[in-house]
Structures are given as structure tokens and as C-alpha cells.
């Protein structure tokens, strides 16, 4: 019975076969055949209308379009998650009945984040449910105990106090069977439900193993149906592949309302949460968290942290970046060292490799700083990603400062204060060696001024990269590295 209830469909051309094949006989593509439930409620795929019940053949009544102005759109209040950073990334809170996909590599803190969110919601009187397919109920309890522990000597300067006692009030279901999970949601009627993770859930009607493309798609589809029908805000936890893409079919990203990525390096304490798709808000916002012994804590003023921790040595500058609508000061570090490799190494963290290549080429061509025989390493500190053209100048200054062994700012601009304040900068580097303006210059400047970094090197001050180097590295001698 179970076997005949499924078909195998090519995701590329739609060809159907009764059993799984490595190559699609229809279009010749490899590895595109996935298992699907044979009886789709919409019946769109089969082509043949279901016999018996289908009485709508022929004269189908036409639909009636409505002017957008006349469409009723009640403003549903959003659910506050208790973590301001999460609310901001979601666009003002969790929308009831929405489906959110939270991706991130293993151990980054997805479960911890969602435990915290559910704890806050439960504490505020919202009905919640935590479905764990990965960990036993006892394991989840142990984590909740850490979150619930009163904040001891952990003297955090910012972020709310942890000690989230309500974390232990969250109802948990340790289950991987999709039918049981859905029945439980229908019975318990939570307002917010977390499925940790979508890859561990499985539908026994499909023969594919949990986590296979067909299974993940089916599981997500069924959960979405329940979410919309019962108005349950559902958060699906999704694993991330080695390449950083969300595992499972891309169709999952189309299906859900919001895709959140939880990023950072496991060895570091900083984590960023950002939306790569959001039907209810902007995708520009990012939240910064810190993993402490007592759980995840919001970093309310990340600029203060990053500037305070800046090294103030050769090869280090502060970038005035924008995280959505919020300015953020982060340290960019570079190391330039003689290479034995041809071509030499270019390693970067937190910036795009191609932009690094571009900046190095412009430095070589227009600023007389060749790195062709040197390895270049660039790192945005704290695991932050600075994926914007405005980061170019910081990369250029960090590399030039590292290559020449000169501390940015040095003693030429400082008022004798020792150690000198870090040099802040922003701007896009053009191919002809000019500096180009970037969005929100005033906000970036204001943020730098807030931390006493008044003399910001920007396109407004320095029209070319050469000018910027002269300003930021005052003792710079002319010539190659
Ligand atoms: P986890 O949330 O389980 O990650 P994920 O669900 O993304 O796989 O936890 C990640 C790590 O965080 C874990 O290795 C231990 C650490 N951690 C802390 O440092 N402090 C804490 O309070 C908790 C709960 C976890
Ligand atoms: Mg987990």
C-alpha cells in the first residue's frame, strides 16, 4: 500500500516513474528524481483529473479579481520573541501562522536560540511547543536548565540578564514521525512551534530516508499546511551543507515565508542572525549575539565591543559598515607575508574573495603597492560578514598598513595619545584608483564619532585611494612593499 502511494518525479522536467532512477529517462539529468506522494490534493501534476469526485469539468466559474485597495488585510499583532535582535531581523516580531526556516551549521546555537525564544514566549503567556527530532527530551532539559540558571558572576555589561526560568516551562515532544507531530500540534494548538530539525522528521508513507529531498519537501509542505490552517507560527530548523547552502531542496526556501541564517564561527563567541528572505520585512537587518556559558546573549552595542577589542597594530583598521539600517564598526585585519607559492595565497574571512582580488589589483596598479610575491590574509574580526562595496577601503588600508608595517593613524594624526585611536574608514574602491561614495555616509560618520574616531577616512575626504593611503598611513614611504 505504502509503496503505490508514492511516485518518483524529476525535479527538472517533471517526468514521472514508478521507481527511483539515477538518470531521468525524460530529460537525461542525473540525480534529479525525487519521491513524492502520488495523490496531491491540488492534482496539478498528474494531468488526469481524479475520477468520481471531479464535477467541475467544462464550465468552471471564473474568479472575481478585487482591487487591492478593497482587499481586507487585518493587522495581526506580531508575537514578540523577547529578544529584540530576533524581532528586528524578523521585521518586528514573529507573524502568527508564518513559516520560518532557520539555517546554520551544527553547533552554532540554533537550538539554544530557539529554546531562549520559546522560553520568553512561554513566560509571556504564549502557548509554545518544541518538537525535537535530534535530541532527547532529557538533553533539551539540560540545555534549558543552563538558560534558566540565575545569572551568577557572569558580569555582562550589555544584553538582558539571562536567568530565563520560563525556559523550563516549554512543552517538549521528542518525536520524528510527522503524523504524530501534526496530530500533537492539532491537539495542543500552540501559537508558536519549533521543529528541530526538518531533516529529522519523516513521513512513513514515503520510502526515502529522513533528510532526503522528497522527505524534506513533503515534511515542510505538510507543516506549512498545518501552520496556515491553525495559525501556528512555525520555525523549522534546517541544516546547512558544507558549502553553506541550506540542505534539502531549494524549494524549501521558496515555500517558507522567511529564511534566517545563523552564522559565525563555532570557536568564536559572536554570532549574527540575518534574513536572506523575508515576506514580512526587510532582509537587511542583522542581529548580533554572543554565546556565553549561560546561553545566547544579545549584543546591544556591537560597535562598542568591536572597537574596544580592536588591536591598533599595523594591518588593522576599523570599518564603518552598515548592517541593514544600523551602522556597525568592525575591525578589519590583514597580514602580508612573503610567499613561496605561485600564485600566492589569498585568504579572506568575512569579505568576498573577488573584491579582495580587485582591491589588490588596484593597490598594485594605482598605489604602487604590489603584492604579487606575497600571501595576503584578510579577516573581519568577530566572525562578522562585511559583504558590501563600502568595505573595500578598509581592506585596502589594512593590506597597505600590513605590507608597509605602519600602524594606521600612527603618531602623525594623533594628539600624542598613546596608543593611538584606531583609524576608521569606509568607501568603495573604483577600478581607476578613485574612491566612490557609498550609502548612509552620514550614519557611518556619526557612529564613528560616537566612539571618538573623528578623522574617518572616507571618499568625501579623500578622492583617490592614494590620498587615503597618505592620510591613513602618514609615515608611508613611496615604493613597493
Ligand atoms: P546548540 O544550540 O545545540 O547548536 P545547534 O542547535 O545549532 O547545533 O549549541 C551549540 C553550542 O553552544 C554547544 O556546543 C554548546 C554551546 N553552549 C554554550 O556555550 N552555552 C550555553 O549556554 C549553551 C546552551 C550552549
Ligand atoms: Mg540543535
Coordinates of C-alpha atoms and ligand atoms in Angstrom, one line a residue:
X1 CA 0.0 0.0 0.0
X2 CA 2.6 2.5 1.1
X3 CA 4.7 1.8 -2.0
X4 CA 2.0 2.5 -4.5
X5 CA 1.1 5.8 -2.7
X6 CA 4.2 7.4 -4.0
X7 CA 5.6 8.3 -7.3
X8 CA 9.0 9.5 -8.4
X9 CA 9.2 12.8 -10.2
X10 CA 12.1 14.5 -12.0
X11 CA 12.6 17.9 -10.4
X12 CA 14.0 19.3 -13.7
X13 CA 11.4 18.2 -16.3
X14 CA 8.5 16.7 -14.3
X15 CA 8.9 13.2 -15.8
X16 CA 7.2 10.5 -13.6
X17 CA 8.4 7.0 -13.0
X18 CA 7.1 4.4 -10.5
X19 CA 10.6 3.8 -9.0
X20 CA 13.7 5.7 -8.3
X21 CA 16.2 6.1 -11.1
X22 CA 19.7 7.7 -11.1
X23 CA 19.1 9.3 -14.5
X24 CA 15.8 10.8 -15.7
X25 CA 14.6 9.0 -18.8
X26 CA 12.7 12.2 -19.8
X27 CA 15.5 14.8 -19.8
X28 CA 18.6 12.8 -19.2
X29 CA 19.5 14.7 -16.0
X30 CA 21.3 12.8 -13.2
X31 CA 20.2 12.7 -9.6
X32 CA 17.0 14.8 -10.1
X33 CA 14.4 12.1 -9.4
X34 CA 12.7 12.6 -6.0
X35 CA 10.0 10.7 -4.3
X36 CA 6.6 12.3 -3.9
X37 CA 3.2 11.5 -2.6
X38 CA 1.0 10.3 -5.5
X39 CA -2.2 12.0 -4.5
X40 CA -1.6 15.7 -4.4
X41 CA -4.7 17.5 -3.1
X42 CA -4.4 20.0 -6.0
X43 CA -3.9 17.2 -8.5
X44 CA -1.9 19.6 -10.7
X45 CA 0.9 17.2 -11.6
X46 CA -0.8 14.1 -12.9
X47 CA -2.7 15.7 -15.7
X48 CA -5.5 13.2 -15.3
X49 CA -8.4 14.6 -13.2
X50 CA -9.4 12.4 -10.3
X51 CA -12.3 10.3 -11.3
X52 CA -15.5 10.4 -9.4
X53 CA -15.4 13.5 -7.3
X54 CA -14.4 15.9 -10.1
X55 CA -17.7 17.5 -11.1
X56 CA -16.0 20.8 -12.2
X57 CA -15.2 19.7 -15.7
X58 CA -16.0 22.1 -18.5
X59 CA -17.8 25.3 -17.4
X60 CA -15.6 26.3 -14.5
X61 CA -16.9 29.6 -13.0
X62 CA -14.5 32.5 -13.3
X63 CA -12.8 34.0 -10.3
X64 CA -13.5 37.7 -9.4
X65 CA -10.4 39.9 -9.0
X66 CA -10.6 42.5 -6.3
X67 CA -9.0 45.9 -6.3
X68 CA -6.0 45.8 -3.9
X69 CA -7.5 48.8 -2.0
X70 CA -10.6 46.8 -1.3
X71 CA -8.8 43.7 -0.1
X72 CA -9.3 43.3 3.6
X73 CA -5.9 42.9 5.4
X74 CA -6.4 42.9 9.1
X75 CA -3.3 44.0 11.0
X76 CA -2.4 41.0 13.1
X77 CA -0.2 41.8 16.1
X78 CA 3.2 40.2 15.9
X79 CA 4.5 37.9 18.6
X80 CA 7.4 39.5 20.4
X81 CA 10.1 36.9 20.9
X82 CA 11.7 38.6 23.9
X83 CA 14.9 39.0 22.0
X84 CA 14.9 42.4 20.4
X85 CA 17.6 41.4 17.9
X86 CA 15.4 38.4 16.7
X87 CA 12.4 40.7 16.4
X88 CA 14.3 43.2 14.4
X89 CA 15.6 40.6 11.9
X90 CA 12.1 39.2 11.6
X91 CA 10.8 42.7 10.7
X92 CA 9.1 43.4 14.1
X93 CA 8.4 40.0 15.6
X94 CA 7.0 36.6 14.6
X95 CA 3.9 36.7 12.3
X96 CA 1.2 34.3 13.5
X97 CA 0.8 31.4 11.1
X98 CA 4.1 32.1 9.3
X99 CA 6.7 29.5 8.4
X100 CA 10.3 30.4 9.2
X101 CA 13.3 28.4 8.2
X102 CA 16.4 28.9 10.5
X103 CA 19.6 27.6 8.9
X104 CA 23.1 27.3 10.4
X105 CA 26.0 25.0 10.7
X106 CA 25.9 22.4 13.5
X107 CA 26.8 23.7 16.9
X108 CA 26.3 27.3 16.0
X109 CA 23.5 27.7 18.6
X110 CA 20.2 27.2 16.6
X111 CA 18.7 25.1 19.3
X112 CA 19.9 27.4 22.1
X113 CA 18.4 30.5 20.3
X114 CA 15.1 28.8 19.8
X115 CA 15.0 27.5 23.3
X116 CA 15.5 31.0 24.5
X117 CA 12.9 32.4 22.2
X118 CA 10.3 29.8 23.3
X119 CA 11.2 30.4 26.9
X120 CA 10.5 34.1 26.6
X121 CA 7.2 33.5 24.7
X122 CA 6.0 30.9 27.2
X123 CA 6.9 33.2 30.0
X124 CA 4.8 35.9 28.4
X125 CA 1.8 33.6 28.2
X126 CA 2.1 32.4 24.6
X127 CA 1.4 28.7 24.1
X128 CA 4.5 27.1 22.6
X129 CA 5.7 23.6 21.6
X130 CA 9.2 22.4 21.0
X131 CA 9.5 19.3 18.8
X132 CA 12.9 17.8 19.0
X133 CA 13.9 15.1 16.5
X134 CA 17.6 15.4 17.2
X135 CA 17.9 15.4 20.9
X136 CA 16.1 13.5 23.6
X137 CA 13.8 15.4 25.9
X138 CA 16.4 15.0 28.7
X139 CA 19.1 16.6 26.6
X140 CA 16.8 19.6 25.8
X141 CA 16.0 19.9 29.5
X142 CA 19.7 20.1 30.4
X143 CA 20.1 23.0 28.0
X144 CA 17.0 24.7 29.3
X145 CA 18.5 24.4 32.8
X146 CA 21.5 26.3 31.7
X147 CA 19.3 29.0 30.3
X148 CA 17.2 29.0 33.5
X149 CA 20.2 29.3 35.8
X150 CA 20.3 32.7 37.5
X151 CA 23.0 34.9 36.2
X152 CA 25.9 34.3 38.6
X153 CA 29.2 36.1 38.4
X154 CA 28.7 36.5 34.6
X155 CA 29.0 40.3 34.7
X156 CA 27.8 41.1 31.2
X157 CA 27.8 44.8 30.5
X158 CA 25.0 44.7 28.0
X159 CA 22.3 42.4 27.0
X160 CA 19.4 41.4 29.2
X161 CA 20.1 39.3 32.2
X162 CA 19.8 35.6 31.3
X163 CA 18.3 33.5 34.1
X164 CA 15.3 32.6 32.0
X165 CA 13.2 30.4 34.4
X166 CA 10.4 30.1 31.8
X167 CA 12.8 28.1 29.6
X168 CA 11.8 25.0 31.7
X169 CA 8.1 25.6 31.2
X170 CA 8.2 25.0 27.4
X171 CA 6.4 21.8 26.5
X172 CA 8.6 19.4 24.5
X173 CA 7.8 16.5 22.2
X174 CA 10.7 14.3 21.3
X175 CA 9.4 12.7 18.1
X176 CA 10.4 12.2 14.5
X177 CA 7.2 10.8 13.0
X178 CA 5.5 13.6 11.0
X179 CA 2.0 12.2 11.5
X180 CA 2.4 12.2 15.3
X181 CA 3.9 15.7 15.3
X182 CA 1.0 17.1 13.2
X183 CA -1.6 15.3 15.4
X184 CA 0.1 16.8 18.5
X185 CA 0.0 20.3 17.0
X186 CA -3.7 19.8 16.2
X187 CA -4.4 18.7 19.8
X188 CA -2.2 21.2 21.7
X189 CA -2.9 24.2 19.4
X190 CA 0.4 26.0 20.2
X191 CA 0.8 29.6 18.9
X192 CA 4.5 29.0 18.2
X193 CA 6.0 25.7 17.3
X194 CA 9.7 24.8 16.7
X195 CA 10.6 21.8 14.6
X196 CA 14.2 20.9 15.4
X197 CA 15.1 19.9 12.7
X198 CA 13.2 19.5 9.5
X199 CA 15.7 16.9 8.3
X200 CA 15.0 14.5 11.1
X201 CA 11.2 14.4 10.6
X202 CA 9.9 11.7 8.4
X203 CA 6.7 10.6 6.7
X204 CA 6.4 6.8 6.8
X205 CA 4.4 6.9 3.6
X206 CA 7.5 7.9 1.7
X207 CA 10.2 5.3 1.3
X208 CA 13.0 7.9 1.3
X209 CA 15.2 8.2 4.3
X210 CA 14.7 11.2 6.7
X211 CA 16.5 14.2 5.3
X212 CA 16.2 13.1 1.6
X213 CA 14.9 15.7 -0.8
X214 CA 11.5 14.1 -1.1
X215 CA 11.0 13.7 2.6
X216 CA 12.1 17.3 3.5
X217 CA 9.9 18.7 0.9
X218 CA 6.9 16.7 2.0
X219 CA 7.5 17.4 5.7
X220 CA 7.8 21.1 5.1
X221 CA 4.7 21.2 2.8
X222 CA 2.6 19.4 5.4
X223 CA 3.8 21.5 8.2
X224 CA 3.1 24.6 6.2
X225 CA -0.5 23.5 5.6
X226 CA -0.9 23.0 9.4
X227 CA 0.7 26.3 10.2
X228 CA -1.6 28.2 7.9
X229 CA -4.7 26.3 8.9
X230 CA -4.3 26.6 12.6
X231 CA -2.4 29.9 12.7
X232 CA 0.7 28.4 14.3
X233 CA 3.9 30.3 13.8
X234 CA 6.3 27.5 12.9
X235 CA 10.1 27.7 12.9
X236 CA 11.8 24.9 11.0
X237 CA 15.5 24.3 11.9
X238 CA 17.5 23.4 8.8
X239 CA 21.0 22.1 8.4
X240 CA 23.5 23.7 6.3
X241 CA 25.7 21.8 3.9
X242 CA 29.5 22.2 3.8
X243 CA 29.2 24.8 1.1
X244 CA 26.9 26.9 3.3
X245 CA 23.7 26.3 1.4
X246 CA 20.6 25.2 3.2
X247 CA 20.5 21.4 2.9
X248 CA 17.4 20.0 1.3
X249 CA 15.8 21.2 -1.8
X250 CA 15.8 24.8 -2.7
X251 CA 12.1 24.5 -3.0
X252 CA 12.1 24.8 0.8
X253 CA 13.3 28.3 0.5
X254 CA 10.5 29.2 -1.9
X255 CA 7.9 27.5 0.4
X256 CA 8.7 29.3 3.6
X257 CA 7.9 33.0 4.4
X258 CA 11.2 33.8 5.9
X259 CA 14.7 32.3 5.7
X260 CA 17.0 33.2 8.6
X261 CA 20.7 32.3 8.7
X262 CA 22.6 32.0 11.9
X263 CA 26.2 32.5 11.2
X264 CA 29.5 32.8 13.0
X265 CA 32.5 30.6 13.8
X266 CA 32.0 28.0 16.4
X267 CA 35.3 28.7 18.1
X268 CA 34.4 32.4 18.4
X269 CA 31.7 33.8 20.6
X270 CA 30.0 36.2 18.2
X271 CA 27.0 35.0 16.1
X272 CA 25.0 37.0 13.6
X273 CA 21.4 36.3 12.6
X274 CA 20.3 37.7 9.3
X275 CA 17.3 37.1 7.0
X276 CA 18.0 36.1 3.4
X277 CA 14.3 36.1 2.6
X278 CA 11.5 37.8 4.4
X279 CA 7.9 38.3 3.3
X280 CA 7.2 40.5 6.3
X281 CA 10.2 42.7 6.5
X282 CA 13.5 43.8 5.1
X283 CA 16.4 41.4 4.5
X284 CA 18.9 44.0 5.5
X285 CA 18.8 43.7 9.3
X286 CA 21.2 41.6 11.3
X287 CA 21.3 40.8 15.0
X288 CA 24.5 40.1 16.9
X289 CA 24.6 37.6 19.7
X290 CA 27.3 36.3 22.0
X291 CA 27.4 32.7 23.2
X292 CA 28.2 32.7 26.9
X293 CA 28.2 29.9 29.4
X294 CA 24.6 30.8 30.3
X295 CA 23.3 30.8 26.7
X296 CA 23.0 33.3 24.0
X297 CA 23.0 37.0 24.9
X298 CA 22.2 39.8 22.6
X299 CA 25.0 42.2 21.9
X300 CA 23.1 45.5 22.0
X301 CA 26.0 47.7 21.1
X302 CA 28.3 45.6 18.9
X303 CA 30.3 48.6 17.7
X304 CA 31.5 49.3 21.3
X305 CA 32.6 45.7 21.6
X306 CA 34.4 45.6 18.3
X307 CA 36.1 49.0 18.7
X308 CA 37.1 48.2 22.3
X309 CA 38.7 44.9 21.1
X310 CA 40.5 46.4 18.1
X311 CA 44.2 45.7 18.1
X312 CA 45.6 49.1 17.0
X313 CA 48.6 47.5 15.2
X314 CA 49.9 47.5 11.7
X315 CA 47.4 45.7 9.5
X316 CA 44.4 46.7 11.5
X317 CA 41.7 49.3 10.7
X318 CA 38.1 49.9 11.7
X319 CA 35.5 49.7 9.1
X320 CA 32.3 51.7 9.4
X321 CA 30.0 49.1 8.0
X322 CA 26.2 49.1 7.6
X323 CA 24.2 46.1 8.9
X324 CA 20.9 46.9 7.3
X325 CA 19.8 50.2 8.8
X326 CA 22.3 50.1 11.6
X327 CA 25.9 51.3 11.4
X328 CA 28.4 48.8 12.8
X329 CA 32.1 49.4 13.5
X330 CA 34.2 46.3 12.9
X331 CA 37.9 45.7 12.8
X332 CA 39.4 44.5 9.6
X333 CA 42.8 42.9 9.9
X334 CA 45.3 41.9 7.2
X335 CA 48.6 40.1 7.1
X336 CA 51.0 40.2 4.1
X337 CA 53.9 37.8 4.1
X338 CA 56.4 36.6 1.5
X339 CA 55.1 33.6 -0.4
X340 CA 56.7 30.5 -1.8
X341 CA 53.7 29.7 -3.8
X342 CA 52.8 30.7 -7.4
X343 CA 50.2 32.1 -7.4
X344 CA 50.5 33.3 -3.9
X345 CA 47.7 32.7 -1.4
X346 CA 44.7 35.0 -1.0
X347 CA 42.7 34.0 2.1
X348 CA 39.8 36.0 3.4
X349 CA 37.2 35.7 6.1
X350 CA 34.1 37.9 6.1
X351 CA 34.6 39.5 2.7
X352 CA 34.2 38.4 -0.8
X353 CA 37.3 36.9 -2.5
X354 CA 36.6 38.7 -5.7
X355 CA 36.5 42.0 -4.0
X356 CA 39.9 41.3 -2.3
X357 CA 41.3 40.4 -5.8
X358 CA 40.0 43.7 -7.1
X359 CA 41.4 45.8 -4.2
X360 CA 44.8 44.1 -4.5
X361 CA 44.9 44.8 -8.3
X362 CA 44.0 48.5 -7.7
X363 CA 46.6 48.8 -4.9
X364 CA 49.2 47.4 -7.3
X365 CA 48.3 49.5 -10.3
X366 CA 47.3 52.8 -8.8
X367 CA 49.0 53.0 -5.4
X368 CA 52.4 51.4 -6.2
X369 CA 51.8 48.6 -3.7
X370 CA 52.4 45.2 -5.4
X371 CA 51.6 42.0 -3.5
X372 CA 52.3 39.6 -6.4
X373 CA 55.0 37.8 -4.4
X374 CA 53.2 37.9 -1.1
X375 CA 50.5 35.9 0.6
X376 CA 47.6 38.1 1.7
X377 CA 45.3 37.2 4.5
X378 CA 42.3 39.4 5.4
X379 CA 39.9 38.8 8.3
X380 CA 36.9 40.7 9.5
X381 CA 37.1 40.2 13.3
X382 CA 34.3 38.6 15.3
X383 CA 33.0 36.4 12.5
X384 CA 31.1 39.4 11.0
X385 CA 30.5 39.4 7.3
X386 CA 31.2 42.7 5.5
X387 CA 29.6 42.0 2.2
X388 CA 29.4 45.4 0.8
X389 CA 31.5 47.6 -1.6
X390 CA 31.9 50.1 1.3
X391 CA 34.4 47.6 2.9
X392 CA 36.9 47.9 0.0
X393 CA 38.8 50.9 1.5
X394 CA 39.2 49.1 4.8
X395 CA 40.7 46.1 3.0
X396 CA 43.0 48.3 1.1
X397 CA 44.2 50.2 4.1
X398 CA 44.6 47.1 6.2
X399 CA 46.7 45.4 3.4
X400 CA 48.8 48.5 2.8
X401 CA 49.4 49.0 6.5
X402 CA 50.4 45.4 6.9
X403 CA 52.6 45.5 3.9
X404 CA 54.4 48.6 5.0
X405 CA 54.4 47.8 8.7
X406 CA 52.9 51.1 9.6
X407 CA 50.2 51.5 12.3
X408 CA 47.2 53.4 10.7
X409 CA 47.0 56.8 12.2
X410 CA 50.5 56.4 13.6
X411 CA 51.7 59.4 15.5
X412 CA 51.1 61.8 12.7
X413 CA 47.5 62.5 13.3
X414 CA 47.2 61.6 17.0
X415 CA 47.3 64.3 19.6
X416 CA 50.0 62.5 21.5
X417 CA 47.6 60.0 23.0
X418 CA 49.2 56.5 23.3
X419 CA 48.2 54.1 22.0
X420 CA 46.6 55.9 19.1
X421 CA 42.9 55.5 18.4
X422 CA 42.2 53.1 15.6
X423 CA 41.6 54.6 12.1
X424 CA 38.1 54.3 10.9
X425 CA 37.2 54.2 7.2
X426 CA 34.7 53.3 4.6
X427 CA 34.3 53.6 0.8
X428 CA 34.3 51.7 -2.4
X429 CA 37.5 51.4 -4.4
X430 CA 37.0 52.1 -8.1
X431 CA 39.0 50.4 -10.9
X432 CA 40.8 53.7 -11.8
X433 CA 42.0 54.2 -8.2
X434 CA 39.3 56.6 -7.2
X435 CA 37.2 56.3 -4.1
X436 CA 33.4 56.2 -4.6
X437 CA 30.7 57.2 -2.2
X438 CA 28.5 54.6 -0.5
X439 CA 25.1 54.7 1.0
X440 CA 24.5 56.1 4.5
X441 CA 27.7 58.1 4.8
X442 CA 26.3 60.3 7.5
X443 CA 25.2 57.4 9.7
X444 CA 28.6 55.8 9.4
X445 CA 30.3 59.0 10.3
X446 CA 28.0 59.6 13.3
X447 CA 28.7 56.1 14.6
X448 CA 32.5 56.6 14.3
X449 CA 32.2 60.0 16.1
X450 CA 30.3 58.3 18.9
X451 CA 33.4 56.3 19.6
X452 CA 35.7 59.2 19.3
X453 CA 37.0 58.1 15.9
X454 CA 36.6 61.5 14.4
X455 CA 39.0 61.5 11.5
X456 CA 37.3 59.0 9.3
X457 CA 38.9 58.2 6.0
X458 CA 36.1 58.4 3.5
X459 CA 35.5 59.2 -0.2
X460 CA 34.3 62.7 0.9
X461 CA 37.7 63.4 2.4
X462 CA 40.0 61.6 0.0
X463 CA 39.0 61.4 -3.6
X464 CA 41.5 58.7 -4.5
X465 CA 43.0 55.6 -2.9
X466 CA 46.4 57.2 -3.0
X467 CA 45.1 60.2 -0.9
X468 CA 43.5 57.8 1.5
X469 CA 46.8 55.9 2.0
X470 CA 48.6 59.1 2.5
X471 CA 46.1 60.2 5.1
X472 CA 45.8 57.0 7.0
X473 CA 49.4 55.9 6.8
X474 CA 51.2 59.2 7.4
X475 CA 54.7 57.8 7.6
X476 CA 54.2 55.9 4.3
X477 CA 57.2 55.9 2.1
X478 CA 56.8 55.8 -1.6
X479 CA 57.6 52.4 -3.2
X480 CA 56.7 48.8 -3.2
X481 CA 56.0 46.6 -0.3
Ligands
LIG1 P1 23.2 24.2 20.0 O1 22.2 25.2 20.3 O2 22.9 22.8 20.4 O3 23.7 24.3 18.5 P2 22.9 23.8 17.2 O4 21.5 23.5 17.5 O5 23.0 24.9 16.2 O6 23.6 22.6 16.7 O7 24.5 24.6 20.9 C1 25.8 25.0 20.3 C2 26.9 25.1 21.3 O8 26.7 26.1 22.2 C3 27.1 23.9 22.1 O9 28.3 23.2 21.6 C4 27.4 24.4 23.5 C5 27.3 25.8 23.4 N1 26.6 26.4 24.5 C6 27.2 27.4 25.3 O10 28.3 27.8 25.1 N2 26.4 28.0 26.3 C7 25.1 27.6 26.6 O11 24.5 28.1 27.5 C8 24.5 26.6 25.7 C9 23.1 26.1 26.0 C10 25.3 26.0 24.7
LIG2 MG1 20.4 21.7 17.6

